[in-house]
Amino acid sequence: MSSEANQDIGAMSFEQALAALEKIVDDLERGDVPLDQSIRIYERGEALKAHCDGLLKAAEDKVEKIRLSRDGKPAGTEPLDAE
């Protein structure tokens, strides 16, 4: 699948990309999609998955955890530990 066919993916929100990916999975699991179309939509699914992964990584990078003082009161934030 050409990158031109996937240009719309970059503008999708996580929710939009996930919904499109779920539809692709449903279509492929149904098993009534012609082989050439199955290959095209599988490749689109790979692009959607990569986009979702990128959006999740960006969100994780923005998440912070709250630091607590010894008496249990909020004392600021720090980056979330990457695993």
Short mmCIF file of C-alpha atoms in Angstrom, two decimals:
data_model
loop_
_atom_site.label_atom_id
_atom_site.label_comp_id
_atom_site.label_asym_id
_atom_site.label_seq_id
_atom_site.Cartn_x
_atom_site.Cartn_y
_atom_site.Cartn_z
CA MET A 1 0.00 0.00 0.00
CA SER A 2 1.45 3.34 -0.93
CA SER A 3 2.08 5.98 1.66
CA GLU A 4 -0.34 8.23 -0.24
CA ALA A 5 -3.16 5.83 0.61
CA ASN A 6 -2.33 6.24 4.32
CA GLN A 7 -1.87 10.01 4.43
CA ASP A 8 -5.14 10.44 6.31
CA ILE A 9 -3.88 8.32 9.20
CA GLY A 10 -1.50 11.00 10.48
CA ALA A 11 -4.41 13.36 11.11
CA MET A 12 -6.48 10.79 13.01
CA SER A 13 -6.99 10.94 16.74
CA PHE A 14 -6.17 7.85 18.75
CA GLU A 15 -9.86 7.00 19.00
CA GLN A 16 -10.41 7.37 15.24
CA ALA A 17 -7.38 5.24 14.40
CA LEU A 18 -8.38 2.58 16.91
CA ALA A 19 -11.93 2.41 15.51
CA ALA A 20 -10.56 2.06 11.96
CA LEU A 21 -8.18 -0.66 13.14
CA GLU A 22 -11.01 -2.52 14.89
CA LYS A 23 -13.07 -2.43 11.68
CA ILE A 24 -10.14 -3.88 9.73
CA VAL A 25 -9.75 -6.69 12.27
CA ASP A 26 -13.49 -7.42 12.07
CA ASP A 27 -13.37 -7.46 8.25
CA LEU A 28 -10.37 -9.79 8.20
CA GLU A 29 -11.84 -12.12 10.83
CA ARG A 30 -15.07 -12.40 8.85
CA GLY A 31 -13.00 -14.01 6.10
CA ASP A 32 -15.13 -12.91 3.18
CA VAL A 33 -12.75 -10.21 1.92
CA PRO A 34 -10.95 -11.00 -1.37
CA LEU A 35 -7.23 -11.75 -0.98
CA ASP A 36 -5.96 -8.61 -2.73
CA GLN A 37 -8.21 -6.42 -0.60
CA SER A 38 -7.18 -8.35 2.54
CA ILE A 39 -3.55 -7.53 1.83
CA ARG A 40 -4.33 -3.82 1.32
CA ILE A 41 -6.39 -3.51 4.48
CA TYR A 42 -3.84 -5.52 6.49
CA GLU A 43 -1.15 -3.05 5.42
CA ARG A 44 -3.43 -0.16 6.38
CA GLY A 45 -3.96 -1.87 9.73
CA GLU A 46 -0.20 -1.97 10.26
CA ALA A 47 -0.02 1.78 9.56
CA LEU A 48 -2.93 2.43 11.94
CA LYS A 49 -1.27 0.35 14.66
CA ALA A 50 1.99 2.26 14.26
CA HIS A 51 0.10 5.55 14.50
CA CYS A 52 -1.72 4.39 17.68
CA ASP A 53 1.60 3.27 19.19
CA GLY A 54 3.12 6.68 18.45
CA LEU A 55 0.17 8.52 20.00
CA LEU A 56 0.31 6.34 23.11
CA LYS A 57 4.06 6.92 23.48
CA ALA A 58 3.54 10.68 23.18
CA ALA A 59 0.81 10.54 25.83
CA GLU A 60 3.01 8.47 28.15
CA ASP A 61 5.80 11.02 27.78
CA LYS A 62 3.43 13.73 29.03
CA VAL A 63 2.16 11.82 32.04
CA GLU A 64 3.64 12.84 35.34
CA LYS A 65 3.30 11.36 38.76
CA ILE A 66 2.60 13.36 41.87
CA ARG A 67 5.36 13.44 44.47
CA LEU A 68 4.23 13.35 48.07
CA SER A 69 6.05 14.86 51.03
CA ARG A 70 6.77 12.81 54.17
CA ASP A 71 3.45 13.91 55.63
CA GLY A 72 1.58 12.69 52.52
CA LYS A 73 0.84 16.09 51.01
CA PRO A 74 1.44 16.81 47.30
CA ALA A 75 4.94 18.23 46.82
CA GLY A 76 5.10 18.66 43.06
CA THR A 77 5.38 16.34 40.10
CA GLU A 78 8.08 14.33 38.38
CA PRO A 79 8.20 12.43 35.08
CA LEU A 80 6.59 9.02 35.08
CA ASP A 81 9.23 6.27 35.19
CA ALA A 82 9.62 4.65 31.78
CA GLU A 83 9.62 0.90 31.90
#
